[in-house]
XYZ file of N, CA and C in Angstrom:
831
model
N 45.398 -16.691 -31.386
C 44.827 -17.534 -30.233
C 43.417 -17.615 -30.111
N 42.807 -18.691 -30.167
C 41.273 -19.110 -30.285
C 40.876 -19.451 -28.872
N 39.604 -19.214 -28.546
C 39.231 -19.607 -27.303
C 38.449 -21.065 -27.465
N 39.412 -22.079 -26.611
C 38.503 -23.271 -26.753
C 37.528 -23.681 -25.442
N 36.451 -24.122 -26.124
C 35.506 -24.518 -25.034
C 35.715 -25.818 -24.045
N 35.990 -25.214 -22.653
C 36.403 -26.452 -21.859
C 35.567 -27.562 -21.847
N 35.786 -28.696 -21.325
C 34.376 -29.897 -20.804
C 34.593 -29.557 -19.664
N 33.179 -30.507 -19.325
C 32.703 -30.284 -18.058
C 33.748 -31.058 -17.099
N 34.327 -30.653 -16.061
C 35.021 -31.432 -15.258
C 34.535 -32.526 -14.420
N 35.310 -33.803 -14.583
C 34.957 -35.090 -14.228
C 35.116 -34.959 -12.638
N 34.553 -36.208 -11.921
C 34.543 -36.429 -10.329
C 35.871 -37.154 -10.143
N 36.877 -36.513 -9.899
C 38.414 -37.065 -9.782
C 38.432 -37.488 -8.671
N 38.717 -38.844 -8.327
C 38.972 -39.495 -7.076
C 37.460 -39.736 -6.279
N 36.158 -39.613 -6.923
C 35.070 -39.913 -6.466
C 34.966 -41.622 -6.087
N 35.528 -42.271 -6.924
C 35.859 -43.808 -6.534
C 36.500 -43.979 -5.562
N 37.585 -43.458 -5.397
C 38.545 -43.775 -4.084
C 37.812 -43.369 -2.950
N 36.778 -42.249 -3.146
C 36.357 -41.596 -1.681
C 35.325 -42.715 -1.405
N 34.405 -43.271 -2.365
C 33.358 -44.451 -2.131
C 33.890 -45.513 -1.536
N 35.381 -45.982 -1.846
C 35.624 -47.343 -1.346
C 36.386 -47.016 0.021
N 36.676 -46.000 0.380
C 37.254 -45.392 1.659
C 36.020 -45.412 2.508
N 34.973 -44.890 2.100
C 33.851 -44.979 3.009
C 33.287 -46.298 3.265
N 33.143 -47.045 2.423
C 32.905 -48.332 2.496
C 33.676 -49.170 3.575
N 35.262 -49.115 3.381
C 35.827 -49.838 4.499
C 35.919 -49.076 5.663
N 35.646 -47.976 6.086
C 35.275 -47.209 7.309
C 34.335 -47.477 7.703
N 33.005 -47.600 7.318
C 31.878 -47.818 7.399
C 31.662 -49.661 7.827
N 32.507 -50.373 7.644
C 32.485 -51.829 8.036
C 31.891 -52.543 6.488
N 32.075 -52.206 5.190
C 31.733 -52.927 4.024
C 30.481 -52.395 3.843
N 29.636 -52.995 2.774
C 28.519 -52.658 2.324
C 27.274 -52.116 2.812
N 27.590 -53.294 4.054
C 25.936 -53.253 4.519
C 26.206 -52.377 5.765
N 27.395 -51.273 5.942
C 27.602 -50.529 7.027
C 27.137 -49.033 6.085
N 27.678 -49.201 5.011
C 27.610 -47.752 3.851
C 26.204 -47.704 3.524
N 25.164 -48.808 3.401
C 23.740 -49.062 3.248
C 23.079 -48.145 4.443
N 23.395 -48.905 5.846
C 22.947 -48.343 6.874
C 23.360 -46.715 6.935
N 24.566 -46.240 6.645
C 24.763 -44.593 6.766
C 24.144 -44.084 5.622
N 23.947 -44.566 4.423
C 22.947 -43.909 3.639
C 21.541 -43.756 4.109
N 21.222 -44.690 4.696
C 20.119 -44.695 5.097
C 19.745 -43.673 6.311
N 20.631 -43.881 7.343
C 20.284 -42.662 8.149
C 20.635 -41.201 7.465
N 21.339 -40.963 6.539
C 21.163 -39.537 5.936
C 20.031 -39.275 5.402
N 19.305 -40.338 4.670
C 17.800 -40.527 4.025
C 16.915 -40.026 5.218
N 16.969 -40.589 6.338
C 16.008 -40.408 7.450
C 16.022 -39.185 7.995
N 17.613 -38.596 8.057
C 17.872 -37.149 8.510
C 17.115 -36.308 7.759
N 17.438 -36.575 6.372
C 17.120 -35.424 5.618
C 15.334 -35.079 5.316
N 14.513 -36.768 5.572
C 13.270 -36.276 5.444
C 12.689 -36.013 6.587
N 13.598 -36.038 7.998
C 13.248 -35.521 8.917
C 13.208 -33.998 9.191
N 14.088 -33.475 8.611
C 14.551 -31.934 8.574
C 13.601 -31.368 7.346
N 13.093 -32.054 6.400
C 12.301 -31.574 5.461
C 10.574 -31.455 6.220
N 10.477 -32.462 6.974
C 9.243 -32.363 7.917
C 9.104 -31.035 8.842
N 10.280 -31.040 9.182
C 10.588 -30.060 10.413
C 10.196 -28.830 9.876
N 10.908 -28.424 8.736
C 10.672 -27.194 7.860
C 9.490 -26.893 7.679
N 8.782 -27.881 7.154
C 7.411 -27.883 6.830
C 6.565 -27.420 7.996
N 6.545 -27.990 9.248
C 5.784 -27.525 10.517
C 6.326 -26.239 10.972
N 7.414 -25.955 10.801
C 7.749 -24.588 11.227
C 7.151 -23.453 10.451
N 7.263 -23.862 9.242
C 6.463 -22.742 8.183
C 4.997 -22.730 8.353
N 4.458 -23.927 8.575
C 2.858 -23.959 9.138
C 2.835 -23.198 10.552
N 3.755 -23.725 11.065
C 3.568 -22.919 12.539
C 3.532 -21.325 12.470
N 4.539 -20.961 11.839
C 4.524 -19.179 11.439
C 3.740 -18.833 10.869
N 3.158 -19.276 9.737
C 1.687 -19.097 8.946
C 0.336 -19.040 10.126
N 0.282 -19.833 10.837
C -0.724 -19.999 11.436
C -0.593 -18.694 12.493
N 0.391 -18.570 13.037
C 0.796 -17.627 14.399
C 0.539 -16.092 13.513
N 0.945 -15.927 12.216
C 0.534 -14.843 11.612
C -0.765 -14.612 11.278
N -1.599 -15.511 10.746
C -2.817 -15.649 10.667
C -3.687 -15.308 11.911
N -3.165 -15.829 13.187
C -4.050 -15.432 14.224
C -3.576 -14.102 14.914
N -2.494 -13.681 14.542
C -2.385 -12.199 15.068
C -2.973 -11.227 14.270
N -3.195 -11.536 12.729
C -4.117 -10.991 11.721
C -5.619 -10.843 12.314
N -5.794 -11.914 12.380
C -7.368 -12.160 13.320
C -7.422 -11.345 14.524
N -6.592 -11.439 15.113
C -6.788 -10.483 16.665
C -6.846 -9.203 16.241
N -5.825 -8.833 15.450
C -5.830 -7.414 15.268
C -7.152 -6.976 14.582
N -7.768 -7.884 13.629
C -9.146 -7.257 12.984
C -10.177 -7.127 14.217
N -9.914 -8.156 15.158
C -10.935 -8.045 16.170
C -10.973 -7.036 16.981
N -9.750 -6.494 17.264
C -9.473 -5.166 17.952
C -9.973 -4.176 17.647
N -10.165 -4.056 16.234
C -10.890 -2.892 15.308
C -12.220 -2.550 15.293
N -12.503 -1.536 15.340
C -13.942 -0.950 15.375
C -14.536 -1.733 14.024
N -15.876 -1.968 14.019
C -16.525 -2.539 12.769
C -16.551 -1.144 11.691
N -16.397 0.048 12.227
C -16.235 1.029 11.309
C -14.944 1.389 10.560
N -13.876 0.878 11.217
C -12.221 0.830 10.529
C -12.261 -0.435 9.745
N -13.010 -1.498 10.143
C -12.594 -2.861 9.220
C -13.729 -2.545 8.135
N -15.015 -1.970 8.254
C -15.736 -1.671 6.893
C -14.851 -0.503 5.897
N -14.311 0.207 6.583
C -13.811 1.275 5.900
C -12.564 0.888 4.975
N -11.708 0.143 5.629
C -10.627 -0.551 5.073
C -10.982 -1.303 3.777
N -12.025 -2.285 4.249
C -12.803 -3.091 3.070
C -13.273 -2.377 1.818
N -13.839 -1.284 2.135
C -14.396 -0.744 1.159
C -13.232 0.330 0.359
N -12.434 0.553 1.026
C -11.204 1.249 0.433
C -10.316 0.475 -0.740
N -10.210 -0.781 -0.037
C -9.366 -1.715 -1.109
C -10.105 -2.227 -2.251
N -11.190 -2.154 -2.083
C -12.307 -2.692 -3.029
C -12.342 -1.626 -3.901
N -12.487 -0.554 -3.645
C -12.326 0.796 -4.607
C -10.986 0.829 -5.470
N -9.838 0.750 -4.650
C -8.804 0.407 -5.236
C -8.550 -0.463 -6.101
N -8.803 -1.444 -5.970
C -9.298 -2.515 -6.891
C -9.726 -2.509 -8.063
N -10.856 -1.865 -7.969
C -11.981 -1.557 -8.945
C -11.128 -0.646 -9.981
N -10.248 0.245 -9.369
C -9.741 1.141 -10.125
C -8.485 0.700 -11.221
N -7.750 -0.307 -10.092
C -6.670 -1.100 -10.896
C -7.319 -1.897 -12.191
N -8.567 -2.399 -12.005
C -9.103 -3.321 -12.902
C -9.766 -2.452 -14.343
N -9.730 -0.972 -14.193
C -10.286 -0.434 -15.286
C -10.119 -0.774 -16.492
N -8.718 -0.896 -17.046
C -7.846 -1.594 -18.155
C -8.378 -2.870 -18.428
N -9.492 -3.823 -17.794
C -9.397 -5.309 -17.972
C -8.848 -6.182 -17.170
N -8.085 -5.841 -16.571
C -7.269 -6.885 -15.638
C -6.447 -5.952 -14.607
N -5.880 -7.164 -13.583
C -5.137 -6.338 -12.762
C -3.679 -6.924 -12.714
N -2.762 -6.255 -12.842
C -1.485 -6.713 -12.918
C -0.633 -6.924 -11.350
N 0.338 -7.604 -11.592
C 1.079 -8.136 -10.371
C 1.637 -6.192 -10.097
N 2.284 -5.605 -10.698
C 2.661 -4.324 -10.397
C 1.897 -3.492 -9.666
N 0.379 -3.573 -9.969
C -0.766 -2.777 -9.724
C -0.994 -3.249 -8.252
N -1.126 -4.636 -8.031
C -1.000 -4.988 -6.610
C 0.086 -4.754 -5.635
N 1.404 -4.906 -6.283
C 2.418 -4.390 -5.433
C 2.462 -2.924 -5.215
N 1.730 -2.303 -5.872
C 1.482 -0.830 -5.613
C 0.819 -0.424 -4.311
N -0.430 -1.356 -4.556
C -1.296 -1.191 -3.243
C -0.834 -1.741 -2.051
N 0.064 -2.920 -1.981
C 0.696 -3.190 -1.142
C 1.639 -2.175 -0.309
N 2.606 -1.547 -1.234
C 3.603 -0.477 -0.813
C 2.614 0.841 -0.213
N 1.222 0.937 -0.935
C 0.651 2.152 -0.359
C 0.400 2.001 0.904
N -0.126 0.887 1.590
C -0.375 0.752 2.629
C 0.475 0.384 3.597
N 1.770 -0.266 3.262
C 3.075 -0.306 4.214
C 3.366 0.731 4.308
N 3.716 1.970 3.611
C 4.613 2.972 3.672
C 3.677 4.239 3.767
N 2.764 4.418 2.986
C 1.859 5.415 3.270
C 0.995 5.363 4.672
N 0.416 4.070 4.815
C -0.391 4.079 5.948
C 0.293 3.113 7.210
N 1.502 3.003 6.928
C 2.563 2.411 8.049
C 2.044 1.222 8.336
N 1.578 0.321 7.591
C 1.201 -0.957 8.284
C 2.142 -1.904 8.627
N 1.993 -2.405 9.796
C 3.156 -3.316 10.166
C 2.803 -5.024 9.122
N 3.525 -5.776 9.729
C 3.412 -7.303 9.069
C 2.201 -7.846 9.486
N 1.608 -7.801 10.673
C 0.174 -8.203 10.775
C -0.958 -7.591 10.304
N -0.888 -6.292 9.999
C -1.779 -5.863 9.221
C -1.384 -5.948 7.703
N -0.336 -5.943 7.211
C -0.340 -6.253 5.799
C -0.937 -7.783 5.419
N -0.800 -8.731 6.431
C -1.371 -9.972 6.173
C -2.984 -9.773 5.940
N -3.266 -9.225 6.661
C -4.826 -8.918 6.545
C -5.219 -8.174 5.386
N -4.594 -7.020 4.916
C -4.714 -6.521 3.678
C -4.413 -7.255 2.627
N -3.573 -8.310 2.603
C -3.261 -8.979 1.525
C -4.495 -9.878 1.136
N -5.055 -10.492 2.316
C -6.299 -11.279 1.999
C -7.279 -10.505 1.498
N -7.457 -9.354 2.172
C -8.593 -8.468 1.534
C -8.361 -8.266 0.262
N -7.263 -7.975 -0.273
C -6.881 -7.541 -1.620
C -7.161 -8.779 -2.399
N -6.788 -10.179 -2.278
C -7.008 -11.225 -2.903
C -8.509 -11.810 -3.268
N -9.694 -11.242 -2.052
C -10.902 -11.374 -1.970
C -11.362 -10.229 -3.116
N -10.791 -8.871 -2.911
C -11.419 -7.906 -3.697
C -11.356 -8.371 -5.331
N -9.862 -8.928 -5.604
C -9.538 -8.966 -6.935
C -10.453 -10.144 -7.829
N -11.095 -10.932 -6.731
C -11.673 -12.168 -7.538
C -13.380 -11.823 -7.244
N -13.730 -10.726 -6.707
C -15.158 -10.220 -6.386
C -15.636 -9.300 -7.622
N -16.596 -9.017 -7.850
C -17.194 -8.204 -8.971
C -18.643 -7.104 -8.289
N -17.880 -6.645 -7.340
C -19.021 -5.553 -6.577
C -18.740 -4.303 -7.740
N -20.121 -3.574 -8.061
C -19.866 -2.519 -8.746
C -19.254 -1.298 -8.301
N -18.768 -0.474 -8.776
C -18.236 0.546 -7.809
C -19.273 1.368 -7.152
N -20.270 1.949 -7.951
C -21.706 2.333 -7.420
C -21.893 1.583 -5.806
N -22.208 0.470 -5.876
C -22.445 -0.200 -4.976
C -21.702 0.252 -3.582
N -20.241 0.133 -3.929
C -19.208 0.298 -2.716
C -19.361 1.910 -2.403
N -19.405 2.777 -3.511
C -19.491 4.102 -3.023
C -21.063 4.556 -2.049
N -21.750 3.739 -2.583
C -23.416 3.982 -1.954
C -23.220 3.470 -0.435
N -22.274 2.631 0.151
C -22.188 2.054 1.051
C -21.379 3.102 2.009
N -20.549 3.665 1.456
C -19.613 4.684 1.998
C -20.321 6.021 2.097
N -20.974 6.406 1.357
C -22.262 7.632 1.365
C -23.242 7.194 2.373
N -23.806 5.921 2.537
C -24.831 5.967 3.612
C -24.039 5.724 5.128
N -23.140 5.092 5.222
C -22.583 4.817 6.578
C -21.364 5.677 7.134
N -20.795 6.693 6.196
C -19.854 7.317 6.807
C -20.271 8.845 6.435
N -19.825 9.863 7.081
C -20.001 11.283 7.034
C -18.964 11.773 6.119
N -19.096 13.103 5.897
C -18.353 14.011 4.847
C -16.931 13.825 4.859
N -16.517 13.992 6.402
C -14.983 14.031 6.517
C -14.150 12.755 6.124
N -14.723 11.287 6.151
C -14.439 10.260 5.914
C -13.896 10.177 4.305
N -15.450 10.851 3.746
C -15.523 10.649 2.285
C -14.156 11.723 1.661
N -13.715 12.641 2.325
C -12.572 13.406 2.020
C -11.288 12.397 2.034
N -11.224 11.812 3.222
C -10.212 11.069 3.410
C -10.030 9.845 2.396
N -11.324 9.249 2.183
C -11.025 8.509 1.184
C -10.707 8.896 -0.142
N -11.256 10.089 -0.715
C -10.829 10.216 -1.918
C -9.300 10.858 -2.149
N -8.726 11.468 -0.895
C -7.189 11.878 -0.477
C -6.453 10.890 -0.825
N -6.828 9.385 -0.391
C -5.963 8.087 -0.354
C -6.455 7.743 -1.891
N -7.305 7.942 -2.662
C -7.292 7.511 -3.792
C -6.480 8.349 -4.578
N -6.299 9.725 -4.743
C -5.208 10.426 -5.290
C -3.969 10.243 -5.028
N -3.752 9.903 -3.594
C -2.531 9.491 -3.442
C -1.883 8.209 -3.772
N -2.811 7.167 -3.896
C -2.258 5.780 -4.704
C -2.242 6.332 -6.282
N -3.178 6.922 -6.529
C -2.968 7.372 -8.369
C -1.626 7.904 -8.368
N -1.302 8.952 -7.785
C -0.130 9.456 -8.087
C 1.401 8.718 -7.424
N 1.434 7.623 -7.047
C 2.563 6.917 -6.757
C 3.057 6.520 -8.172
N 2.180 6.356 -9.168
C 2.767 5.911 -10.303
C 3.556 6.846 -10.843
N 3.882 6.232 -12.123
C 4.672 7.540 -12.964
C 4.207 8.278 -13.374
N 2.608 7.738 -14.418
C 2.059 8.675 -14.914
C 0.565 8.546 -14.679
N -0.409 9.424 -14.866
C -1.924 8.880 -14.315
C -2.748 9.037 -15.518
N -3.517 8.039 -15.536
C -3.915 7.993 -17.095
C -5.264 8.991 -16.650
N -6.175 9.199 -18.068
C -7.159 10.135 -18.071
C -8.410 9.325 -17.507
N -8.296 8.072 -17.620
C -9.286 6.882 -17.206
C -9.533 6.986 -15.747
N -8.026 6.898 -14.871
C -7.834 7.133 -13.640
C -8.705 8.384 -12.937
N -8.255 9.480 -13.719
C -8.524 10.591 -13.195
C -10.118 10.826 -13.264
N -10.846 10.347 -14.404
C -12.003 10.225 -14.606
C -12.701 9.516 -13.445
N -12.123 8.394 -13.155
C -12.849 7.710 -12.059
C -12.814 8.199 -10.457
N -11.559 9.004 -10.206
C -11.509 9.515 -9.064
C -12.681 10.826 -8.954
N -12.545 11.359 -10.253
C -13.692 12.509 -10.120
C -15.117 12.089 -9.953
N -15.376 10.838 -10.480
C -16.767 10.434 -10.600
C -16.971 9.990 -9.183
N -15.680 9.459 -8.467
C -15.858 9.012 -7.024
C -16.272 10.169 -6.046
N -15.853 11.317 -6.807
C -15.961 12.849 -5.722
C -17.606 13.114 -6.147
N -17.787 13.070 -7.092
C -19.161 13.664 -7.522
C -20.055 12.776 -6.920
N -20.041 11.332 -7.002
C -20.928 10.208 -6.234
C -21.134 10.501 -4.903
N -20.109 11.056 -4.011
C -19.933 10.910 -2.746
C -20.267 12.826 -2.492
N -20.626 13.591 -3.305
C -20.945 14.706 -3.189
C -20.266 16.057 -2.459
N -18.690 15.419 -3.077
C -17.506 16.183 -2.529
C -17.546 17.424 -3.158
N -17.595 18.684 -2.535
C -17.781 19.909 -3.079
C -16.772 20.049 -4.140
N -17.003 20.982 -5.285
C -15.845 21.065 -6.179
C -14.654 22.053 -5.779
N -14.898 22.539 -4.578
C -13.778 23.368 -4.047
C -12.682 22.360 -3.135
N -13.287 21.310 -2.585
C -12.659 20.281 -1.954
C -11.909 19.393 -2.856
N -12.431 18.792 -3.992
C -12.026 18.310 -5.084
C -10.742 19.184 -5.813
N -10.709 20.255 -6.187
C -10.087 21.226 -6.566
C -8.440 21.030 -5.822
N -9.047 21.519 -4.558
C -7.948 21.665 -3.606
C -7.108 19.915 -3.519
N -7.823 18.998 -3.515
C -7.073 17.759 -3.234
C -6.202 17.289 -4.483
N -7.139 17.707 -5.635
C -6.432 17.128 -7.192
C -5.264 18.512 -7.293
N -5.283 19.309 -6.874
C -4.191 20.048 -7.290
C -2.829 20.104 -6.434
N -3.744 19.738 -5.307
C -2.361 19.212 -4.405
C -1.408 18.223 -5.094
N -2.032 17.328 -5.416
C -0.962 16.113 -6.051
C -0.453 16.611 -7.362
N -0.979 17.471 -8.371
C -0.519 17.824 -9.386
C 0.364 18.633 -9.160
N 0.483 19.619 -8.293
C 1.549 20.447 -8.012
C 2.368 20.080 -7.375
N 2.321 18.932 -6.659
C 3.195 18.050 -5.862
C 4.399 17.627 -6.697
N 3.732 16.766 -7.791
C 4.319 16.105 -8.903
C 5.351 17.167 -9.707
N 4.639 18.108 -10.042
C 5.602 19.432 -11.030
C 6.474 19.755 -9.947
N 6.431 20.295 -8.601
C 7.275 20.561 -7.643
C 8.420 19.843 -7.791
N 8.203 18.572 -7.735
C 9.234 17.557 -7.477
C 10.225 17.329 -8.644
N 9.463 17.590 -9.942
C 10.082 17.428 -11.118
C 11.083 18.632 -11.359
N 10.440 19.905 -10.916
C 11.046 21.013 -11.382
C 12.133 21.563 -10.120
N 11.877 21.134 -8.921
C 12.963 21.352 -7.953
C 12.697 22.755 -7.396
N 13.756 23.501 -6.952
C 13.647 24.876 -6.171
C 13.209 25.623 -7.246
N 13.294 25.520 -8.592
C 13.060 26.522 -9.770
C 11.577 26.659 -9.871
N 11.014 25.787 -9.336
C 9.378 25.498 -9.148
C 8.886 26.771 -8.344
N 7.947 27.396 -8.758
C 7.207 28.411 -7.762
C 6.410 27.839 -6.598
N 7.181 28.037 -5.218
C 6.961 27.159 -4.400
C 5.481 27.877 -3.753
N 5.313 29.075 -3.910
C 3.763 29.725 -3.563
C 2.660 29.397 -4.101
N 2.871 28.902 -5.468
C 1.755 28.182 -6.321
C 1.241 26.792 -5.634
N 2.361 25.894 -5.124
C 1.984 24.765 -4.446
C 1.050 25.060 -3.108
N 1.415 26.094 -2.560
C 0.742 26.272 -1.305
C -0.778 26.937 -1.461
N -0.784 28.058 -2.367
C -2.025 28.212 -2.635
C -3.110 27.083 -3.078
N -2.272 25.879 -3.864
C -3.081 24.870 -4.596
C -3.579 23.967 -3.206
N -2.682 24.352 -2.271
C -3.222 23.288 -0.913
C -4.349 23.582 -0.138
N -4.551 25.163 -0.086
C -5.639 25.663 0.315
C -6.700 26.046 -0.775
N -6.665 25.480 -1.845
C -7.455 25.670 -2.960
C -7.912 26.812 -3.505
N -6.793 27.736 -3.423
C -6.865 29.198 -3.953
C -5.982 29.481 -5.229
N -6.493 30.515 -5.688
C -5.744 30.894 -6.940
C -4.349 31.730 -6.440
N -3.318 31.666 -7.166
C -2.439 32.514 -7.182
C -2.661 33.974 -6.968
N -2.411 34.635 -5.719
C -2.552 35.924 -5.608
C -3.553 36.330 -4.802
N -4.375 35.256 -4.072
C -5.382 35.566 -3.209
C -5.126 36.403 -2.050
N -6.045 37.251 -1.972
C -5.724 38.340 -0.652
C -5.918 37.426 0.841
N -5.178 38.201 1.753
C -5.033 37.696 3.105
C -6.331 37.085 3.911
N -7.603 37.868 3.667
C -8.889 37.370 4.014
C -9.336 36.049 3.453
N -8.887 35.930 1.826
C -9.242 34.882 1.426
C -8.371 33.541 2.164
N -7.146 33.914 2.065
C -6.397 32.845 2.760
C -6.747 32.591 4.178
N -7.135 33.317 4.690
C -7.582 33.247 6.179
C -9.055 32.415 6.138
N -9.995 32.665 5.457
C -11.116 31.733 5.274
C -11.035 30.368 4.783
N -10.350 30.129 3.821
C -9.586 28.983 3.333
C -9.143 27.989 4.306
N -8.192 28.607 5.087
C -7.376 28.070 6.061
C -8.559 27.393 7.099
N -9.292 28.297 7.874
C -10.338 27.774 8.593
C -11.267 26.878 7.980
N -11.688 27.058 7.100
C -12.835 25.922 6.237
C -11.931 24.604 6.283
N -10.654 24.397 5.662
C -9.944 23.219 5.852
C -9.731 22.642 6.947
N -9.304 23.487 8.098
C -8.913 23.184 9.452
C -10.280 22.542 10.061
N -11.407 22.912 9.709
C -12.696 22.119 10.210
C -12.766 20.907 9.717
N -12.609 20.820 8.483
C -13.039 19.444 7.629
C -11.888 18.615 7.910
N -10.482 18.849 7.945
C -9.513 17.719 8.227
C -9.100 17.662 9.614
N -9.809 18.072 10.614
C -9.445 17.872 11.783
C -9.817 16.465 12.543
N -8.316 15.987 12.926
C -8.202 14.521 12.841
C -9.532 13.926 13.839
N -9.710 14.267 15.139
C -11.075 14.032 15.526
C -12.045 13.484 15.119
N -12.042 14.015 13.811
C -13.605 14.109 13.000
C -13.373 12.471 12.329
N -12.294 11.780 12.346
C -12.187 10.665 11.773
C -11.633 9.473 12.465
N -11.396 9.754 13.739
C -11.048 9.116 14.940
C -11.559 7.812 14.843
N -12.850 7.649 14.737
C -13.515 6.342 14.791
C -13.220 5.516 13.559
N -12.245 6.004 12.552
C -11.818 5.141 11.393
C -10.681 4.433 11.944
N -9.969 4.778 12.793
C -8.628 4.055 13.334
C -7.442 5.173 13.263
N -6.388 4.607 13.861
C -4.990 5.428 14.079
C -4.598 5.728 12.647
N -4.578 4.822 11.634
C -4.038 5.235 10.680
C -4.379 6.261 9.680
N -6.042 6.267 9.738
C -6.652 7.691 9.032
C -6.440 8.567 9.769
N -6.372 8.687 11.215
C -6.515 9.852 12.089
C -4.812 10.200 11.677
N -4.341 9.801 11.464
C -2.631 9.859 10.887
C -2.670 10.824 9.608
N -3.520 9.970 8.521
C -3.627 10.703 7.501
C -4.297 12.199 7.561
N -5.273 12.569 8.267
C -5.796 13.948 8.819
C -4.721 14.679 9.176
N -3.851 14.055 10.279
C -3.067 15.201 10.949
C -1.798 15.470 9.785
N -1.385 14.537 8.814
C -0.763 15.040 7.723
C -1.013 15.910 6.572
N -2.234 15.860 6.552
C -2.785 16.952 5.752
C -3.254 18.184 6.522
N -3.369 18.258 7.850
C -3.424 19.287 8.714
C -1.852 20.089 8.742
N -0.857 19.484 8.781
C 0.482 19.995 8.898
C 0.494 20.460 7.474
N -0.152 19.839 6.358
C 0.027 20.639 5.295
C -0.496 21.966 5.053
N -1.593 21.863 5.674
C -2.657 23.281 5.218
C -1.856 24.088 6.326
N -1.302 24.066 7.547
C -0.393 24.646 8.272
C 0.570 25.126 7.935
N 1.294 24.660 7.059
C 2.444 24.937 6.274
C 2.262 25.896 5.401
N 1.017 25.619 4.669
C 0.679 26.571 3.673
C 0.267 27.977 4.247
N -0.741 27.753 5.116
C -1.028 29.131 5.767
C 0.026 29.937 6.376
N 0.948 29.255 7.115
C 2.223 30.056 7.681
C 3.258 30.666 6.594
N 3.134 30.136 5.488
C 3.901 30.679 4.451
C 3.506 31.698 3.731
N 1.994 31.682 3.199
C 1.240 32.586 2.393
C 1.242 33.733 3.409
N 0.773 33.676 4.823
C 0.698 34.819 5.681
C 2.217 35.674 5.458
N 3.137 35.094 5.437
C 4.414 35.707 5.685
C 4.837 36.376 4.721
N 4.170 35.959 3.512
C 4.805 37.030 2.498
C 4.546 38.242 2.186
N 5.000 39.212 1.901
C 5.001 40.497 1.436
C 3.825 40.969 0.877
């Protein structure tokens, strides 16, 4: 038996339905009036949809503007600089792809827990940054001049956090992250601590429970495996002072939350290592 391609189905009964509508509506003039009403209703519905869409867009823009106005100048400037630096990294290969933009969207939405209003503002900043040509050094100089060491650490932490949301991190991306650290005078110890955290975190996720968990906690404190109790305590105190949430309070709640998460990791590492025999 062979498959036979079926013909497109016809409109059986269409003519009969048209005749019945004509009779019900009082002849051709009634039918034309009915069709005119349908066209009018369809056009009115389309206009209503456009107005509702425009009204919703305006409402979202106004909420985003109100949010921006409610934040400190330091917060808004820090977010602007962060986005421009992230876009600069995305442009390293000569172009920015839709996937890279979506990664930055997800980063703000899930890592920094931005709501719809905040995300509208972020998307506008991303569009602006994608079309700008600010040199990386200019952006970093503004951060260096207007923000202290602790915000520099938070910025670098977020850069690494975004890089390691990708399946793989290129050497060029890592070189740029290290260049940012050097430009901002981030200490070798702090850079090693941040970088090791994400490298070990990825290895830990890939290897599961078989991976040496103590190595990850040593990396969180910026220590080599086997460090003694005094070295562990010293590293813990140093990091606790640098990442205290109050030191980045002026940047806004989301960045204070980043510092709080960092402190949880530092506390967890210290508790784990001090309880080891």
